[in-house]
mmCIF file with all atom_site columns, C-alpha atoms in Angstrom:
data_model
loop_
_atom_site.group_PDB
_atom_site.id
_atom_site.type_symbol
_atom_site.label_atom_id
_atom_site.label_alt_id
_atom_site.label_comp_id
_atom_site.label_asym_id
_atom_site.label_entity_id
_atom_site.label_seq_id
_atom_site.pdbx_PDB_ins_code
_atom_site.Cartn_x
_atom_site.Cartn_y
_atom_site.Cartn_z
_atom_site.occupancy
_atom_site.B_iso_or_equiv
_atom_site.pdbx_formal_charge
_atom_site.auth_seq_id
_atom_site.auth_comp_id
_atom_site.auth_asym_id
_atom_site.auth_atom_id
_atom_site.pdbx_PDB_model_num
ATOM 1   C CA . ASP E 1 1   ? -19.962 11.437 68.996  1.00 0.00 ? 1   ASP E CA 1
ATOM 2   C CA . ALA E 1 2   ? -17.401 13.082 66.726  1.00 0.00 ? 2   ALA E CA 1
ATOM 3   C CA . GLY E 1 3   ? -15.313 14.331 69.611  1.00 0.00 ? 3   GLY E CA 1
ATOM 4   C CA . VAL E 1 4   ? -13.983 17.850 69.828  1.00 0.00 ? 4   VAL E CA 1
ATOM 5   C CA . ILE E 1 5   ? -13.749 19.493 66.428  1.00 0.00 ? 5   ILE E CA 1
ATOM 6   C CA . GLN E 1 6   ? -11.241 22.232 65.704  1.00 0.00 ? 6   GLN E CA 1
ATOM 7   C CA . SER E 1 7   ? -10.753 24.227 62.549  1.00 0.00 ? 7   SER E CA 1
ATOM 8   C CA . PRO E 1 8   ? -8.627  24.922 60.742  1.00 0.00 ? 8   PRO E CA 1
ATOM 9   C CA . ARG E 1 9   ? -6.097  22.179 61.419  1.00 0.00 ? 9   ARG E CA 1
ATOM 10  C CA . HIS E 1 10  ? -3.299  24.283 59.995  1.00 0.00 ? 10  HIS E CA 1
ATOM 11  C CA . GLU E 1 11  ? -3.075  28.016 59.538  1.00 0.00 ? 11  GLU E CA 1
ATOM 12  C CA . VAL E 1 12  ? -0.261  29.993 58.003  1.00 0.00 ? 12  VAL E CA 1
ATOM 13  C CA . THR E 1 13  ? -0.570  33.742 58.082  1.00 0.00 ? 13  THR E CA 1
ATOM 14  C CA . GLU E 1 14  ? 1.527   36.856 57.880  1.00 0.00 ? 14  GLU E CA 1
ATOM 15  C CA . MET E 1 15  ? 2.373   39.042 60.806  1.00 0.00 ? 15  MET E CA 1
ATOM 16  C CA . GLY E 1 16  ? -0.313  41.616 61.445  1.00 0.00 ? 16  GLY E CA 1
ATOM 17  C CA . GLN E 1 17  ? -3.161  39.540 60.099  1.00 0.00 ? 17  GLN E CA 1
ATOM 18  C CA . GLU E 1 18  ? -6.174  38.490 62.135  1.00 0.00 ? 18  GLU E CA 1
ATOM 19  C CA . VAL E 1 19  ? -6.457  34.805 62.960  1.00 0.00 ? 19  VAL E CA 1
ATOM 20  C CA . THR E 1 20  ? -9.596  33.040 64.167  1.00 0.00 ? 20  THR E CA 1
ATOM 21  C CA . LEU E 1 21  ? -9.506  29.524 65.538  1.00 0.00 ? 21  LEU E CA 1
ATOM 22  C CA . ARG E 1 22  ? -12.727 27.598 66.006  1.00 0.00 ? 22  ARG E CA 1
ATOM 23  C CA . CYS E 1 23  ? -13.881 24.853 68.310  1.00 0.00 ? 23  CYS E CA 1
ATOM 24  C CA . LYS E 1 24  ? -16.969 22.704 68.612  1.00 0.00 ? 24  LYS E CA 1
ATOM 25  C CA . PRO E 1 25  ? -17.013 20.848 71.945  1.00 0.00 ? 25  PRO E CA 1
ATOM 26  C CA . ILE E 1 26  ? -18.666 17.542 72.713  1.00 0.00 ? 26  ILE E CA 1
ATOM 27  C CA . SER E 1 27  ? -22.381 17.898 73.241  1.00 0.00 ? 27  SER E CA 1
ATOM 28  C CA . GLY E 1 28  ? -23.269 18.039 76.915  1.00 0.00 ? 28  GLY E CA 1
ATOM 29  C CA . HIS E 1 29  ? -19.813 19.098 78.043  1.00 0.00 ? 29  HIS E CA 1
ATOM 30  C CA . ASN E 1 30  ? -20.304 22.421 79.730  1.00 0.00 ? 30  ASN E CA 1
ATOM 31  C CA . SER E 1 31  ? -16.686 23.425 80.338  1.00 0.00 ? 31  SER E CA 1
ATOM 32  C CA . LEU E 1 32  ? -14.396 24.463 77.521  1.00 0.00 ? 32  LEU E CA 1
ATOM 33  C CA . PHE E 1 33  ? -10.681 25.185 77.623  1.00 0.00 ? 33  PHE E CA 1
ATOM 34  C CA . TRP E 1 34  ? -8.245  26.805 75.207  1.00 0.00 ? 34  TRP E CA 1
ATOM 35  C CA . TYR E 1 35  ? -4.570  25.842 75.487  1.00 0.00 ? 35  TYR E CA 1
ATOM 36  C CA . ARG E 1 36  ? -1.416  26.851 73.685  1.00 0.00 ? 36  ARG E CA 1
ATOM 37  C CA . GLN E 1 37  ? 1.482   24.441 73.300  1.00 0.00 ? 37  GLN E CA 1
ATOM 38  C CA . THR E 1 38  ? 5.036   25.446 72.427  1.00 0.00 ? 38  THR E CA 1
ATOM 39  C CA . MET E 1 39  ? 8.387   23.810 72.913  1.00 0.00 ? 39  MET E CA 1
ATOM 40  C CA . MET E 1 40  ? 9.531   26.599 75.172  1.00 0.00 ? 40  MET E CA 1
ATOM 41  C CA . ARG E 1 41  ? 6.498   26.976 77.412  1.00 0.00 ? 41  ARG E CA 1
ATOM 42  C CA . GLY E 1 42  ? 4.809   23.612 77.220  1.00 0.00 ? 42  GLY E CA 1
ATOM 43  C CA . LEU E 1 43  ? 1.048   23.381 77.536  1.00 0.00 ? 43  LEU E CA 1
ATOM 44  C CA . GLU E 1 44  ? -0.483  26.598 78.822  1.00 0.00 ? 44  GLU E CA 1
ATOM 45  C CA . LEU E 1 45  ? -4.084  27.274 79.701  1.00 0.00 ? 45  LEU E CA 1
ATOM 46  C CA . LEU E 1 46  ? -5.255  30.454 78.019  1.00 0.00 ? 46  LEU E CA 1
ATOM 47  C CA . ILE E 1 47  ? -8.890  30.629 79.103  1.00 0.00 ? 47  ILE E CA 1
ATOM 48  C CA . TYR E 1 48  ? -11.702 28.429 80.228  1.00 0.00 ? 48  TYR E CA 1
ATOM 49  C CA . PHE E 1 49  ? -15.456 28.759 80.063  1.00 0.00 ? 49  PHE E CA 1
ATOM 50  C CA . ASN E 1 50  ? -18.155 27.181 82.161  1.00 0.00 ? 50  ASN E CA 1
ATOM 51  C CA . ASN E 1 51  ? -21.684 27.218 80.756  1.00 0.00 ? 51  ASN E CA 1
ATOM 52  C CA . ASN E 1 52  ? -20.487 29.646 78.070  1.00 0.00 ? 52  ASN E CA 1
ATOM 53  C CA . VAL E 1 53  ? -19.198 32.154 80.636  1.00 0.00 ? 53  VAL E CA 1
ATOM 54  C CA . PRO E 1 54  ? -15.453 32.942 80.813  1.00 0.00 ? 54  PRO E CA 1
ATOM 55  C CA . ILE E 1 55  ? -14.288 31.922 84.264  1.00 0.00 ? 55  ILE E CA 1
ATOM 56  C CA . ASP E 1 56  ? -10.541 32.368 84.115  1.00 0.00 ? 56  ASP E CA 1
ATOM 57  C CA . ASP E 1 57  ? -8.738  34.274 81.393  1.00 0.00 ? 57  ASP E CA 1
ATOM 58  C CA . SER E 1 58  ? -5.578  34.956 83.346  1.00 0.00 ? 58  SER E CA 1
ATOM 59  C CA . GLY E 1 59  ? -3.578  32.925 80.865  1.00 0.00 ? 59  GLY E CA 1
ATOM 60  C CA . MET E 1 60  ? -4.458  35.084 77.882  1.00 0.00 ? 60  MET E CA 1
ATOM 61  C CA . PRO E 1 61  ? -1.093  36.589 76.980  1.00 0.00 ? 61  PRO E CA 1
ATOM 62  C CA . GLU E 1 62  ? -2.201  40.080 76.018  1.00 0.00 ? 62  GLU E CA 1
ATOM 63  C CA . ASP E 1 63  ? -4.980  42.156 74.566  1.00 0.00 ? 63  ASP E CA 1
ATOM 64  C CA . ARG E 1 64  ? -4.311  40.814 71.103  1.00 0.00 ? 64  ARG E CA 1
ATOM 65  C CA . PHE E 1 65  ? -5.977  37.589 72.209  1.00 0.00 ? 65  PHE E CA 1
ATOM 66  C CA . SER E 1 66  ? -9.701  37.273 72.720  1.00 0.00 ? 66  SER E CA 1
ATOM 67  C CA . ALA E 1 67  ? -12.059 34.328 73.116  1.00 0.00 ? 67  ALA E CA 1
ATOM 68  C CA . LYS E 1 68  ? -15.788 33.963 72.887  1.00 0.00 ? 68  LYS E CA 1
ATOM 69  C CA . MET E 1 69  ? -18.331 31.268 73.461  1.00 0.00 ? 69  MET E CA 1
ATOM 70  C CA . PRO E 1 70  ? -21.644 32.492 72.051  1.00 0.00 ? 70  PRO E CA 1
ATOM 71  C CA . ASN E 1 71  ? -23.368 29.177 72.690  1.00 0.00 ? 71  ASN E CA 1
ATOM 72  C CA . ALA E 1 72  ? -22.744 25.728 74.099  1.00 0.00 ? 72  ALA E CA 1
ATOM 73  C CA . SER E 1 73  ? -21.602 24.291 70.789  1.00 0.00 ? 73  SER E CA 1
ATOM 74  C CA . PHE E 1 74  ? -19.132 26.856 69.522  1.00 0.00 ? 74  PHE E CA 1
ATOM 75  C CA . SER E 1 75  ? -16.124 28.859 70.665  1.00 0.00 ? 75  SER E CA 1
ATOM 76  C CA . THR E 1 76  ? -13.552 31.024 68.940  1.00 0.00 ? 76  THR E CA 1
ATOM 77  C CA . LEU E 1 77  ? -10.078 32.202 69.817  1.00 0.00 ? 77  LEU E CA 1
ATOM 78  C CA . LYS E 1 78  ? -9.006  35.296 67.945  1.00 0.00 ? 78  LYS E CA 1
ATOM 79  C CA . ILE E 1 79  ? -5.579  36.859 67.615  1.00 0.00 ? 79  ILE E CA 1
ATOM 80  C CA . GLN E 1 80  ? -5.450  40.364 66.214  1.00 0.00 ? 80  GLN E CA 1
ATOM 81  C CA . PRO E 1 81  ? -2.878  41.370 65.121  1.00 0.00 ? 81  PRO E CA 1
ATOM 82  C CA . SER E 1 82  ? -0.889  38.160 64.963  1.00 0.00 ? 82  SER E CA 1
ATOM 83  C CA . GLU E 1 83  ? 2.855   38.055 65.620  1.00 0.00 ? 83  GLU E CA 1
ATOM 84  C CA . PRO E 1 84  ? 5.508   35.421 64.870  1.00 0.00 ? 84  PRO E CA 1
ATOM 85  C CA . ARG E 1 85  ? 5.763   34.552 68.583  1.00 0.00 ? 85  ARG E CA 1
ATOM 86  C CA . ASP E 1 86  ? 2.138   33.420 68.465  1.00 0.00 ? 86  ASP E CA 1
ATOM 87  C CA . SER E 1 87  ? 3.212   30.431 66.384  1.00 0.00 ? 87  SER E CA 1
ATOM 88  C CA . ALA E 1 88  ? 2.145   27.360 68.335  1.00 0.00 ? 88  ALA E CA 1
ATOM 89  C CA . VAL E 1 89  ? -0.348  24.537 68.447  1.00 0.00 ? 89  VAL E CA 1
ATOM 90  C CA . TYR E 1 90  ? -3.643  25.661 69.928  1.00 0.00 ? 90  TYR E CA 1
ATOM 91  C CA . PHE E 1 91  ? -5.844  23.070 71.558  1.00 0.00 ? 91  PHE E CA 1
ATOM 92  C CA . CYS E 1 92  ? -9.456  23.208 72.531  1.00 0.00 ? 92  CYS E CA 1
ATOM 93  C CA . ALA E 1 93  ? -10.635 20.803 75.230  1.00 0.00 ? 93  ALA E CA 1
ATOM 94  C CA . CYS E 1 94  ? -13.868 20.201 77.087  1.00 0.00 ? 94  CYS E CA 1
ATOM 95  C CA . ASN E 1 95  ? -15.289 18.276 79.994  1.00 0.00 ? 95  ASN E CA 1
ATOM 96  C CA . LYS E 1 96  ? -18.458 17.865 81.977  1.00 0.00 ? 96  LYS E CA 1
ATOM 97  C CA . GLY E 1 97  ? -17.298 20.363 84.556  1.00 0.00 ? 97  GLY E CA 1
ATOM 98  C CA . GLY E 1 98  ? -15.507 19.908 87.836  1.00 0.00 ? 98  GLY E CA 1
ATOM 99  C CA . PRO E 1 99  ? -12.462 17.699 88.285  1.00 0.00 ? 99  PRO E CA 1
ATOM 100 C CA . HIS E 1 100 ? -13.148 15.408 85.353  1.00 0.00 ? 100 HIS E CA 1
ATOM 101 C CA . GLU E 1 101 ? -10.838 14.444 82.529  1.00 0.00 ? 101 GLU E CA 1
ATOM 102 C CA . GLN E 1 102 ? -10.652 16.696 79.549  1.00 0.00 ? 102 GLN E CA 1
ATOM 103 C CA . TYR E 1 103 ? -11.267 15.679 75.966  1.00 0.00 ? 103 TYR E CA 1
ATOM 104 C CA . PHE E 1 104 ? -8.963  17.376 73.532  1.00 0.00 ? 104 PHE E CA 1
ATOM 105 C CA . GLY E 1 105 ? -9.425  18.374 69.961  1.00 0.00 ? 105 GLY E CA 1
ATOM 106 C CA . PRO E 1 106 ? -6.751  17.616 67.358  1.00 0.00 ? 106 PRO E CA 1
ATOM 107 C CA . GLY E 1 107 ? -5.270  21.080 67.664  1.00 0.00 ? 107 GLY E CA 1
ATOM 108 C CA . THR E 1 108 ? -4.618  23.892 65.219  1.00 0.00 ? 108 THR E CA 1
ATOM 109 C CA . ARG E 1 109 ? -1.027  24.449 64.177  1.00 0.00 ? 109 ARG E CA 1
ATOM 110 C CA . LEU E 1 110 ? -0.581  28.174 63.696  1.00 0.00 ? 110 LEU E CA 1
ATOM 111 C CA . THR E 1 111 ? 2.419   29.607 61.893  1.00 0.00 ? 111 THR E CA 1
ATOM 112 C CA . VAL E 1 112 ? 2.833   33.359 61.737  1.00 0.00 ? 112 VAL E CA 1
ATOM 113 C CA . THR E 1 113 ? 5.534   34.528 59.323  1.00 0.00 ? 113 THR E CA 1
ATOM 114 C CA . ALA S 2 1   ? -2.805  27.205 93.012  1.00 0.00 ? 1   ALA S CA 1
ATOM 115 C CA . GLN S 2 2   ? -1.531  23.983 91.574  1.00 0.00 ? 2   GLN S CA 1
ATOM 116 C CA . THR S 2 3   ? 1.970   23.022 90.579  1.00 0.00 ? 3   THR S CA 1
ATOM 117 C CA . VAL S 2 4   ? 3.042   19.871 88.805  1.00 0.00 ? 4   VAL S CA 1
ATOM 118 C CA . THR S 2 5   ? 6.588   18.541 88.503  1.00 0.00 ? 5   THR S CA 1
ATOM 119 C CA . GLN S 2 6   ? 7.668   15.883 86.089  1.00 0.00 ? 6   GLN S CA 1
ATOM 120 C CA . SER S 2 7   ? 11.352  15.534 86.806  1.00 0.00 ? 7   SER S CA 1
ATOM 121 C CA . GLN S 2 8   ? 12.242  13.338 83.825  1.00 0.00 ? 8   GLN S CA 1
ATOM 122 C CA . PRO S 2 9   ? 12.182  15.343 80.583  1.00 0.00 ? 9   PRO S CA 1
ATOM 123 C CA . GLU S 2 10  ? 13.160  12.307 78.528  1.00 0.00 ? 10  GLU S CA 1
ATOM 124 C CA . MET S 2 11  ? 13.209  8.581  79.058  1.00 0.00 ? 11  MET S CA 1
ATOM 125 C CA . SER S 2 12  ? 13.782  5.541  76.926  1.00 0.00 ? 12  SER S CA 1
ATOM 126 C CA . VAL S 2 13  ? 12.948  1.889  77.392  1.00 0.00 ? 13  VAL S CA 1
ATOM 127 C CA . GLN S 2 14  ? 13.413  -1.285 75.440  1.00 0.00 ? 14  GLN S CA 1
ATOM 128 C CA . GLU S 2 15  ? 10.370  -2.885 73.941  1.00 0.00 ? 15  GLU S CA 1
ATOM 129 C CA . ALA S 2 16  ? 8.682   -5.313 76.366  1.00 0.00 ? 16  ALA S CA 1
ATOM 130 C CA . GLU S 2 17  ? 10.401  -3.750 79.360  1.00 0.00 ? 17  GLU S CA 1
ATOM 131 C CA . THR S 2 18  ? 8.781   -1.779 82.187  1.00 0.00 ? 18  THR S CA 1
ATOM 132 C CA . VAL S 2 19  ? 9.212   1.942  82.750  1.00 0.00 ? 19  VAL S CA 1
ATOM 133 C CA . THR S 2 20  ? 7.997   4.318  85.436  1.00 0.00 ? 20  THR S CA 1
ATOM 134 C CA . LEU S 2 21  ? 7.336   8.017  84.887  1.00 0.00 ? 21  LEU S CA 1
ATOM 135 C CA . SER S 2 22  ? 7.284   10.213 87.964  1.00 0.00 ? 22  SER S CA 1
ATOM 136 C CA . CYS S 2 23  ? 5.051   13.117 88.899  1.00 0.00 ? 23  CYS S CA 1
ATOM 137 C CA . THR S 2 24  ? 4.699   15.198 92.027  1.00 0.00 ? 24  THR S CA 1
ATOM 138 C CA . TYR S 2 25  ? 2.121   17.886 92.547  1.00 0.00 ? 25  TYR S CA 1
ATOM 139 C CA . ASP S 2 26  ? 0.785   20.385 94.954  1.00 0.00 ? 26  ASP S CA 1
ATOM 140 C CA . THR S 2 27  ? -2.870  21.237 95.197  1.00 0.00 ? 27  THR S CA 1
ATOM 141 C CA . SER S 2 28  ? -5.255  22.985 97.532  1.00 0.00 ? 28  SER S CA 1
ATOM 142 C CA . GLU S 2 29  ? -8.157  20.876 96.333  1.00 0.00 ? 29  GLU S CA 1
ATOM 143 C CA . SER S 2 30  ? -9.668  18.556 98.892  1.00 0.00 ? 30  SER S CA 1
ATOM 144 C CA . ASN S 2 31  ? -11.326 16.119 96.546  1.00 0.00 ? 31  ASN S CA 1
ATOM 145 C CA . TYR S 2 32  ? -9.676  15.678 93.218  1.00 0.00 ? 32  TYR S CA 1
ATOM 146 C CA . TYR S 2 33  ? -8.776  13.388 90.384  1.00 0.00 ? 33  TYR S CA 1
ATOM 147 C CA . LEU S 2 34  ? -5.402  12.806 88.801  1.00 0.00 ? 34  LEU S CA 1
ATOM 148 C CA . PHE S 2 35  ? -4.748  11.990 85.195  1.00 0.00 ? 35  PHE S CA 1
ATOM 149 C CA . TRP S 2 36  ? -2.028  10.877 82.867  1.00 0.00 ? 36  TRP S CA 1
ATOM 150 C CA . TYR S 2 37  ? -2.372  11.939 79.255  1.00 0.00 ? 37  TYR S CA 1
ATOM 151 C CA . LYS S 2 38  ? -0.405  10.707 76.283  1.00 0.00 ? 38  LYS S CA 1
ATOM 152 C CA . GLN S 2 39  ? 0.519   12.825 73.276  1.00 0.00 ? 39  GLN S CA 1
ATOM 153 C CA . PRO S 2 40  ? 1.936   10.747 70.419  1.00 0.00 ? 40  PRO S CA 1
ATOM 154 C CA . PRO S 2 41  ? 3.624   12.325 67.399  1.00 0.00 ? 41  PRO S CA 1
ATOM 155 C CA . SER S 2 42  ? 0.172   12.887 65.902  1.00 0.00 ? 42  SER S CA 1
ATOM 156 C CA . ARG S 2 43  ? -0.161  15.445 68.782  1.00 0.00 ? 43  ARG S CA 1
ATOM 157 C CA . GLN S 2 44  ? -3.637  14.222 69.754  1.00 0.00 ? 44  GLN S CA 1
ATOM 158 C CA . MET S 2 45  ? -3.925  14.281 73.545  1.00 0.00 ? 45  MET S CA 1
ATOM 159 C CA . ILE S 2 46  ? -5.337  11.022 74.844  1.00 0.00 ? 46  ILE S CA 1
ATOM 160 C CA . LEU S 2 47  ? -6.308  10.080 78.381  1.00 0.00 ? 47  LEU S CA 1
ATOM 161 C CA . VAL S 2 48  ? -4.256  7.122  79.608  1.00 0.00 ? 48  VAL S CA 1
ATOM 162 C CA . ILE S 2 49  ? -5.493  6.613  83.139  1.00 0.00 ? 49  ILE S CA 1
ATOM 163 C CA . ARG S 2 50  ? -7.346  8.385  85.944  1.00 0.00 ? 50  ARG S CA 1
ATOM 164 C CA . GLN S 2 51  ? -7.123  8.100  89.717  1.00 0.00 ? 51  GLN S CA 1
ATOM 165 C CA . GLU S 2 52  ? -9.651  9.386  92.206  1.00 0.00 ? 52  GLU S CA 1
ATOM 166 C CA . ALA S 2 53  ? -7.815  10.845 95.165  1.00 0.00 ? 53  ALA S CA 1
ATOM 167 C CA . TYR S 2 54  ? -10.224 9.449  97.738  1.00 0.00 ? 54  TYR S CA 1
ATOM 168 C CA . LYS S 2 55  ? -9.632  5.898  96.551  1.00 0.00 ? 55  LYS S CA 1
ATOM 169 C CA . GLN S 2 56  ? -6.748  4.089  98.177  1.00 0.00 ? 56  GLN S CA 1
ATOM 170 C CA . GLN S 2 57  ? -6.514  1.451  95.470  1.00 0.00 ? 57  GLN S CA 1
ATOM 171 C CA . ASN S 2 58  ? -4.183  2.337  92.645  1.00 0.00 ? 58  ASN S CA 1
ATOM 172 C CA . ALA S 2 59  ? -5.798  2.545  89.232  1.00 0.00 ? 59  ALA S CA 1
ATOM 173 C CA . THR S 2 60  ? -4.913  0.045  86.545  1.00 0.00 ? 60  THR S CA 1
ATOM 174 C CA . GLU S 2 61  ? -5.740  0.110  82.874  1.00 0.00 ? 61  GLU S CA 1
ATOM 175 C CA . ASN S 2 62  ? -4.341  -2.858 80.987  1.00 0.00 ? 62  ASN S CA 1
ATOM 176 C CA . ARG S 2 63  ? -0.552  -2.317 80.828  1.00 0.00 ? 63  ARG S CA 1
ATOM 177 C CA . PHE S 2 64  ? -0.773  1.034  82.579  1.00 0.00 ? 64  PHE S CA 1
ATOM 178 C CA . SER S 2 65  ? -0.917  1.448  86.332  1.00 0.00 ? 65  SER S CA 1
ATOM 179 C CA . VAL S 2 66  ? -0.269  4.199  88.812  1.00 0.00 ? 66  VAL S CA 1
ATOM 180 C CA . ASN S 2 67  ? 1.418   4.433  92.166  1.00 0.00 ? 67  ASN S CA 1
ATOM 181 C CA . PHE S 2 68  ? -0.536  7.079  94.021  1.00 0.00 ? 68  PHE S CA 1
ATOM 182 C CA . GLN S 2 69  ? 0.928   8.321  97.285  1.00 0.00 ? 69  GLN S CA 1
ATOM 183 C CA . LYS S 2 70  ? -1.522  10.933 98.506  1.00 0.00 ? 70  LYS S CA 1
ATOM 184 C CA . ALA S 2 71  ? 0.439   12.103 101.530 1.00 0.00 ? 71  ALA S CA 1
ATOM 185 C CA . ALA S 2 72  ? 3.561   12.526 99.454  1.00 0.00 ? 72  ALA S CA 1
ATOM 186 C CA . LYS S 2 73  ? 1.551   14.028 96.580  1.00 0.00 ? 73  LYS S CA 1
ATOM 187 C CA . SER S 2 74  ? 3.179   11.631 94.206  1.00 0.00 ? 74  SER S CA 1
ATOM 188 C CA . PHE S 2 75  ? 1.510   10.078 91.188  1.00 0.00 ? 75  PHE S CA 1
ATOM 189 C CA . SER S 2 76  ? 3.749   7.917  89.048  1.00 0.00 ? 76  SER S CA 1
ATOM 190 C CA . LEU S 2 77  ? 2.807   5.997  85.919  1.00 0.00 ? 77  LEU S CA 1
ATOM 191 C CA . LYS S 2 78  ? 4.090   2.506  85.254  1.00 0.00 ? 78  LYS S CA 1
ATOM 192 C CA . ILE S 2 79  ? 3.999   1.080  81.769  1.00 0.00 ? 79  ILE S CA 1
ATOM 193 C CA . SER S 2 80  ? 4.496   -2.662 81.596  1.00 0.00 ? 80  SER S CA 1
ATOM 194 C CA . ASP S 2 81  ? 5.438   -4.629 78.494  1.00 0.00 ? 81  ASP S CA 1
ATOM 195 C CA . SER S 2 82  ? 6.277   -1.417 76.641  1.00 0.00 ? 82  SER S CA 1
ATOM 196 C CA . GLN S 2 83  ? 5.274   -1.282 73.007  1.00 0.00 ? 83  GLN S CA 1
ATOM 197 C CA . LEU S 2 84  ? 6.550   0.854  70.156  1.00 0.00 ? 84  LEU S CA 1
ATOM 198 C CA . GLY S 2 85  ? 3.177   2.582  70.076  1.00 0.00 ? 85  GLY S CA 1
ATOM 199 C CA . ASP S 2 86  ? 3.779   3.862  73.588  1.00 0.00 ? 86  ASP S CA 1
ATOM 200 C CA . THR S 2 87  ? 6.335   6.297  72.209  1.00 0.00 ? 87  THR S CA 1
ATOM 201 C CA . ALA S 2 88  ? 4.861   9.681  73.104  1.00 0.00 ? 88  ALA S CA 1
ATOM 202 C CA . MET S 2 89  ? 5.029   12.580 75.466  1.00 0.00 ? 89  MET S CA 1
ATOM 203 C CA . TYR S 2 90  ? 3.247   11.885 78.741  1.00 0.00 ? 90  TYR S CA 1
ATOM 204 C CA . PHE S 2 91  ? 1.642   14.589 80.854  1.00 0.00 ? 91  PHE S CA 1
ATOM 205 C CA . CYS S 2 92  ? 0.596   14.392 84.467  1.00 0.00 ? 92  CYS S CA 1
ATOM 206 C CA . ALA S 2 93  ? -2.428  16.492 85.411  1.00 0.00 ? 93  ALA S CA 1
ATOM 207 C CA . PRO S 2 94  ? -3.917  16.636 88.894  1.00 0.00 ? 94  PRO S CA 1
ATOM 208 C CA . ALA S 2 95  ? -7.521  17.669 89.360  1.00 0.00 ? 95  ALA S CA 1
ATOM 209 C CA . GLY S 2 96  ? -8.237  17.692 85.642  1.00 0.00 ? 96  GLY S CA 1
ATOM 210 C CA . LYS S 2 97  ? -8.594  21.406 85.479  1.00 0.00 ? 97  LYS S CA 1
ATOM 211 C CA . SER S 2 98  ? -5.841  23.287 83.852  1.00 0.00 ? 98  SER S CA 1
ATOM 212 C CA . THR S 2 99  ? -2.409  22.504 85.183  1.00 0.00 ? 99  THR S CA 1
ATOM 213 C CA . PHE S 2 100 ? -0.234  20.071 83.322  1.00 0.00 ? 100 PHE S CA 1
ATOM 214 C CA . GLY S 2 101 ? 3.320   19.044 83.971  1.00 0.00 ? 101 GLY S CA 1
ATOM 215 C CA . ASP S 2 102 ? 6.024   19.851 81.444  1.00 0.00 ? 102 ASP S CA 1
ATOM 216 C CA . GLY S 2 103 ? 5.802   16.329 80.132  1.00 0.00 ? 103 GLY S CA 1
ATOM 217 C CA . THR S 2 104 ? 8.104   13.354 79.807  1.00 0.00 ? 104 THR S CA 1
ATOM 218 C CA . THR S 2 105 ? 9.099   12.253 76.335  1.00 0.00 ? 105 THR S CA 1
ATOM 219 C CA . LEU S 2 106 ? 9.180   8.464  76.294  1.00 0.00 ? 106 LEU S CA 1
ATOM 220 C CA . THR S 2 107 ? 10.876  6.566  73.496  1.00 0.00 ? 107 THR S CA 1
ATOM 221 C CA . VAL S 2 108 ? 10.349  2.830  73.209  1.00 0.00 ? 108 VAL S CA 1
ATOM 222 C CA . LYS S 2 109 ? 13.226  1.205  71.374  1.00 0.00 ? 109 LYS S CA 1
ATOM 223 C CA . PRO S 2 110 ? 12.902  -2.007 69.375  1.00 0.00 ? 110 PRO S CA 1
#
């Protein structure tokens, strides 16, 4: 298995632009998580899905952020419009559901100028 | 709700020595797992060790072991024979869901 795949690995964009981050989870893992990591706030859960359904999006910072999971093998996190304070590393992770360990992707480093 | 406290933001240890990273947590879960993850400079998050809360025996994985005190809600990680490759940030995560500690940055010195 290739593990969790995230794209792009690096993204540099200007303030106001739309940014879309992509994630392909491990096959058979039915829970998917999006995290944001910054020096100031550490690792924060943004949203998680179970069987493609958003279960908890209380960590999504504001309406500029949205996430979708149209099928079991693909999820996107969109920021529109982007702001400099959105600069962070965004991780996608997955597991088989329940209290099991999570498998993380390599992360996407987002820089908004 | 879950809270996780890692009280040591930074630690250092000499190569080949032993170091212990502390973690305390609070959870309302009745049956749960606990995890330590490692994030090296490459930033890839890697599972180090897992502990099932219903098991009394502490988990061990090669040079890594835990001291799990369920009543005290304490879950420390011991690294024996530290190696330079152990230099990383370490995160404690109870229940494997969504709550991670703030991390402890461990530096192994030659």
